[in-house]
mmCIF file of N, CA and C in Angstrom:
data_model
loop_
_atom_site.group_PDB
_atom_site.id
_atom_site.type_symbol
_atom_site.label_atom_id
_atom_site.label_comp_id
_atom_site.label_asym_id
_atom_site.label_seq_id
_atom_site.Cartn_x
_atom_site.Cartn_y
_atom_site.Cartn_z
ATOM 1 N N MET A 11 9.774 1.673 -13.492
ATOM 2 C CA MET A 11 9.121 2.569 -12.476
ATOM 3 C C MET A 11 8.399 1.686 -11.497
ATOM 4 N N SER A 12 8.507 2.004 -10.237
ATOM 5 C CA SER A 12 7.993 1.073 -9.170
ATOM 6 C C SER A 12 6.481 1.350 -9.203
ATOM 7 N N ARG A 13 5.753 0.215 -8.659
ATOM 8 C CA ARG A 13 4.237 0.245 -8.530
ATOM 9 C C ARG A 13 3.873 1.375 -7.639
ATOM 10 N N GLU A 14 4.660 1.731 -6.685
ATOM 11 C CA GLU A 14 4.249 2.739 -5.676
ATOM 12 C C GLU A 14 4.358 4.048 -6.345
ATOM 13 N N ARG A 15 5.271 4.405 -7.147
ATOM 14 C CA ARG A 15 5.561 5.604 -7.761
ATOM 15 C C ARG A 15 4.227 5.862 -8.810
ATOM 16 N N SER A 16 4.199 4.773 -9.506
ATOM 17 C CA SER A 16 3.201 4.802 -10.707
ATOM 18 C C SER A 16 1.692 4.932 -9.943
ATOM 19 N N ALA A 17 1.385 4.282 -8.963
ATOM 20 C CA ALA A 17 0.220 4.645 -8.309
ATOM 21 C C ALA A 17 -0.059 5.877 -7.714
ATOM 22 N N LEU A 18 1.128 6.485 -7.286
ATOM 23 C CA LEU A 18 0.845 7.895 -6.701
ATOM 24 C C LEU A 18 0.843 9.001 -7.797
ATOM 25 N N LEU A 19 1.464 8.570 -9.055
ATOM 26 C CA LEU A 19 1.185 9.525 -10.204
ATOM 27 C C LEU A 19 -0.236 9.551 -10.732
ATOM 28 N N TRP A 20 -0.808 8.145 -10.748
ATOM 29 C CA TRP A 20 -2.291 8.149 -11.196
ATOM 30 C C TRP A 20 -3.133 8.736 -10.145
ATOM 31 N N GLY A 21 -2.767 8.759 -8.916
ATOM 32 C CA GLY A 21 -3.633 9.414 -7.879
ATOM 33 C C GLY A 21 -3.591 10.905 -8.259
ATOM 34 N N LEU A 22 -2.529 11.440 -8.587
ATOM 35 C CA LEU A 22 -2.285 12.817 -8.801
ATOM 36 C C LEU A 22 -3.114 13.147 -10.083
ATOM 37 N N VAL A 23 -3.084 12.352 -11.087
ATOM 38 C CA VAL A 23 -3.877 12.622 -12.222
ATOM 39 C C VAL A 23 -5.498 12.536 -11.802
ATOM 40 N N GLY A 24 -5.814 11.805 -10.967
ATOM 41 C CA GLY A 24 -7.261 11.782 -10.495
ATOM 42 C C GLY A 24 -7.485 13.122 -9.773
ATOM 43 N N LEU A 25 -6.547 13.568 -9.004
ATOM 44 C CA LEU A 25 -6.793 14.735 -8.139
ATOM 45 C C LEU A 25 -6.980 15.853 -9.050
ATOM 46 N N PHE A 26 -6.086 16.026 -9.926
ATOM 47 C CA PHE A 26 -6.197 17.192 -10.859
ATOM 48 C C PHE A 26 -7.415 17.202 -11.898
ATOM 49 N N VAL A 27 -7.829 16.059 -12.144
ATOM 50 C CA VAL A 27 -9.056 15.943 -12.959
ATOM 51 C C VAL A 27 -10.241 16.507 -12.353
ATOM 52 N N VAL A 28 -10.361 16.308 -10.982
ATOM 53 C CA VAL A 28 -11.470 16.728 -10.324
ATOM 54 C C VAL A 28 -11.201 18.305 -9.996
ATOM 55 N N LEU A 29 -10.099 18.858 -9.826
ATOM 56 C CA LEU A 29 -9.816 20.085 -9.495
ATOM 57 C C LEU A 29 -10.127 20.965 -11.029
ATOM 58 N N VAL A 30 -9.666 20.356 -12.070
ATOM 59 C CA VAL A 30 -9.919 20.943 -13.428
ATOM 60 C C VAL A 30 -11.482 20.991 -13.725
ATOM 61 N N GLY A 31 -12.166 19.849 -13.452
ATOM 62 C CA GLY A 31 -13.461 19.807 -13.726
ATOM 63 C C GLY A 31 -14.249 20.921 -12.777
ATOM 64 N N GLY A 32 -13.976 21.102 -11.599
ATOM 65 C CA GLY A 32 -14.519 22.112 -10.729
ATOM 66 C C GLY A 32 -14.158 23.462 -11.356
ATOM 67 N N GLN A 33 -13.044 23.728 -11.756
ATOM 68 C CA GLN A 33 -12.731 25.053 -12.262
ATOM 69 C C GLN A 33 -13.600 25.261 -13.681
ATOM 70 N N ALA A 34 -13.753 24.181 -14.335
ATOM 71 C CA ALA A 34 -14.528 24.326 -15.668
ATOM 72 C C ALA A 34 -16.013 24.667 -15.224
ATOM 73 N N LEU A 35 -16.575 24.097 -14.137
ATOM 74 C CA LEU A 35 -17.759 24.380 -13.791
ATOM 75 C C LEU A 35 -18.013 25.961 -13.393
ATOM 76 N N VAL A 36 -16.886 26.367 -12.631
ATOM 77 C CA VAL A 36 -16.929 27.846 -12.360
ATOM 78 C C VAL A 36 -16.670 28.715 -13.653
ATOM 79 N N LEU A 37 -15.887 28.326 -14.553
ATOM 80 C CA LEU A 37 -15.715 29.109 -15.762
ATOM 81 C C LEU A 37 -16.823 29.142 -16.536
ATOM 82 N N PHE A 38 -17.672 28.154 -16.750
ATOM 83 C CA PHE A 38 -18.789 28.109 -17.550
ATOM 84 C C PHE A 38 -20.018 28.651 -16.741
ATOM 85 N N GLY A 39 -19.991 29.244 -15.493
ATOM 86 C CA GLY A 39 -21.088 29.798 -14.924
ATOM 87 C C GLY A 39 -21.855 29.005 -14.156
ATOM 88 N N LEU A 40 -21.704 27.612 -14.193
ATOM 89 C CA LEU A 40 -22.656 26.715 -13.582
ATOM 90 C C LEU A 40 -22.440 26.610 -12.032
ATOM 91 N N GLY A 41 -21.357 27.107 -11.518
ATOM 92 C CA GLY A 41 -21.066 27.061 -10.150
ATOM 93 C C GLY A 41 -20.835 25.704 -9.493
ATOM 94 N N LEU A 42 -20.420 25.873 -8.312
ATOM 95 C CA LEU A 42 -20.001 24.496 -7.625
ATOM 96 C C LEU A 42 -21.273 24.165 -6.669
ATOM 97 N N PRO A 43 -21.677 22.851 -6.637
ATOM 98 C CA PRO A 43 -22.605 22.502 -5.654
ATOM 99 C C PRO A 43 -22.215 22.520 -4.158
ATOM 100 N N PHE A 44 -21.085 22.869 -4.006
ATOM 101 C CA PHE A 44 -20.429 23.036 -2.730
ATOM 102 C C PHE A 44 -19.255 23.875 -2.819
ATOM 103 N N GLY A 45 -18.658 24.342 -1.591
ATOM 104 C CA GLY A 45 -17.607 25.373 -1.791
ATOM 105 C C GLY A 45 -16.215 24.738 -2.308
ATOM 106 N N PHE A 46 -15.134 25.661 -2.362
ATOM 107 C CA PHE A 46 -13.969 25.190 -2.741
ATOM 108 C C PHE A 46 -13.402 24.294 -1.853
ATOM 109 N N ALA A 47 -13.559 24.399 -0.564
ATOM 110 C CA ALA A 47 -13.100 23.426 0.409
ATOM 111 C C ALA A 47 -13.669 22.059 0.302
ATOM 112 N N GLY A 48 -14.881 21.853 -0.279
ATOM 113 C CA GLY A 48 -15.418 20.744 -0.442
ATOM 114 C C GLY A 48 -14.982 20.105 -1.810
ATOM 115 N N LEU A 49 -14.722 20.972 -2.673
ATOM 116 C CA LEU A 49 -13.977 20.669 -3.986
ATOM 117 C C LEU A 49 -12.534 20.014 -3.698
ATOM 118 N N PHE A 50 -11.749 20.673 -2.919
ATOM 119 C CA PHE A 50 -10.447 20.091 -2.558
ATOM 120 C C PHE A 50 -10.578 18.681 -1.769
ATOM 121 N N ALA A 51 -11.592 18.711 -0.789
ATOM 122 C CA ALA A 51 -11.721 17.370 -0.181
ATOM 123 C C ALA A 51 -12.101 16.291 -0.987
ATOM 124 N N LEU A 52 -13.165 16.558 -2.178
ATOM 125 C CA LEU A 52 -13.474 15.582 -2.960
ATOM 126 C C LEU A 52 -12.175 15.178 -4.056
ATOM 127 N N ALA A 53 -11.410 16.218 -4.212
ATOM 128 C CA ALA A 53 -10.126 15.784 -4.937
ATOM 129 C C ALA A 53 -9.190 14.894 -4.278
ATOM 130 N N VAL A 54 -9.093 15.087 -3.069
ATOM 131 C CA VAL A 54 -8.235 14.276 -2.199
ATOM 132 C C VAL A 54 -8.741 12.933 -2.165
ATOM 133 N N VAL A 55 -10.058 12.707 -1.941
ATOM 134 C CA VAL A 55 -10.673 11.485 -1.851
ATOM 135 C C VAL A 55 -10.506 10.675 -3.118
ATOM 136 N N VAL A 56 -10.787 11.381 -4.253
ATOM 137 C CA VAL A 56 -10.959 10.797 -5.542
ATOM 138 C C VAL A 56 -9.275 10.331 -5.897
ATOM 139 N N GLY A 57 -8.376 11.255 -5.562
ATOM 140 C CA GLY A 57 -6.926 11.012 -5.817
ATOM 141 C C GLY A 57 -6.447 9.723 -5.165
ATOM 142 N N ALA A 58 -6.909 9.562 -3.854
ATOM 143 C CA ALA A 58 -6.462 8.356 -2.981
ATOM 144 C C ALA A 58 -7.187 7.112 -3.573
ATOM 145 N N VAL A 59 -8.409 7.274 -3.837
ATOM 146 C CA VAL A 59 -9.114 5.986 -4.494
ATOM 147 C C VAL A 59 -8.520 5.617 -5.927
ATOM 148 N N VAL A 60 -8.180 6.567 -6.561
ATOM 149 C CA VAL A 60 -7.440 6.369 -7.825
ATOM 150 C C VAL A 60 -6.147 5.502 -7.524
ATOM 151 N N ALA A 61 -5.366 6.098 -6.703
ATOM 152 C CA ALA A 61 -4.011 5.712 -6.258
ATOM 153 C C ALA A 61 -3.984 4.290 -5.938
ATOM 154 N N LEU A 62 -5.104 3.945 -4.925
ATOM 155 C CA LEU A 62 -5.247 2.698 -4.324
ATOM 156 C C LEU A 62 -5.677 1.600 -5.475
ATOM 157 N N ALA A 63 -6.539 2.088 -6.285
ATOM 158 C CA ALA A 63 -6.998 1.252 -7.270
ATOM 159 C C ALA A 63 -5.814 0.717 -8.276
ATOM 160 N N ALA A 64 -4.898 1.844 -8.639
ATOM 161 C CA ALA A 64 -3.952 1.526 -9.547
ATOM 162 C C ALA A 64 -2.743 0.542 -8.894
ATOM 163 N N TYR A 65 -2.578 0.886 -7.621
ATOM 164 C CA TYR A 65 -1.729 -0.002 -6.982
ATOM 165 C C TYR A 65 -2.282 -1.328 -6.887
ATOM 166 N N ARG A 66 -3.549 -1.552 -6.662
ATOM 167 C CA ARG A 66 -4.117 -2.884 -6.592
ATOM 168 C C ARG A 66 -4.150 -3.734 -7.680
ATOM 169 N N PHE A 67 -4.547 -3.057 -8.947
ATOM 170 C CA PHE A 67 -4.838 -3.682 -10.121
ATOM 171 C C PHE A 67 -3.685 -3.643 -11.177
ATOM 172 N N GLU A 68 -2.662 -2.828 -11.000
ATOM 173 C CA GLU A 68 -1.681 -2.713 -12.155
ATOM 174 C C GLU A 68 -1.052 -4.118 -12.324
ATOM 175 N N HIS A 69 -0.652 -4.702 -11.254
ATOM 176 C CA HIS A 69 0.147 -5.982 -11.575
ATOM 177 C C HIS A 69 -0.619 -7.109 -12.238
ATOM 178 N N ARG A 70 -2.039 -7.126 -12.082
ATOM 179 C CA ARG A 70 -3.072 -7.745 -12.944
ATOM 180 C C ARG A 70 -2.944 -7.563 -14.419
ATOM 181 N N LEU A 71 -2.927 -6.099 -14.728
ATOM 182 C CA LEU A 71 -2.912 -5.717 -16.226
ATOM 183 C C LEU A 71 -1.369 -6.058 -16.753
ATOM 184 N N THR A 72 -0.369 -6.063 -15.885
ATOM 185 C CA THR A 72 0.951 -6.263 -16.282
ATOM 186 C C THR A 72 1.082 -7.904 -16.684
ATOM 187 N N GLU A 73 0.544 -8.609 -15.930
ATOM 188 C CA GLU A 73 0.553 -9.954 -16.052
ATOM 189 C C GLU A 73 -0.126 -10.469 -17.386
ATOM 190 N N LYS A 74 -1.319 -9.793 -17.774
ATOM 191 C CA LYS A 74 -1.988 -10.148 -18.905
ATOM 192 C C LYS A 74 -1.362 -9.446 -20.190
ATOM 193 N N GLY A 75 -0.322 -8.560 -19.890
ATOM 194 C CA GLY A 75 0.381 -7.881 -21.244
ATOM 195 C C GLY A 75 -0.589 -6.726 -21.630
ATOM 196 N N GLN A 76 -1.427 -6.096 -20.656
ATOM 197 C CA GLN A 76 -2.229 -4.948 -21.171
ATOM 198 C C GLN A 76 -1.774 -3.688 -20.514
ATOM 199 N N ALA A 77 -0.594 -3.613 -19.845
ATOM 200 C CA ALA A 77 -0.141 -2.331 -19.380
ATOM 201 C C ALA A 77 1.254 -2.076 -19.956
#
């Protein structure tokens, strides 16, 4: 698998983790500290950061035999 594809998939994982966490807050009645638009914006930012970090550091882990 290419580094780009792997990084994008990790970014999607980060995006979905934030969205599921937000839904869990609503499900348990704790509510969101901001609206759903803010949740989606946060999820996109987290997904982008995770994708960039995965792209940046994946080759280092592969070189050390840890990936």
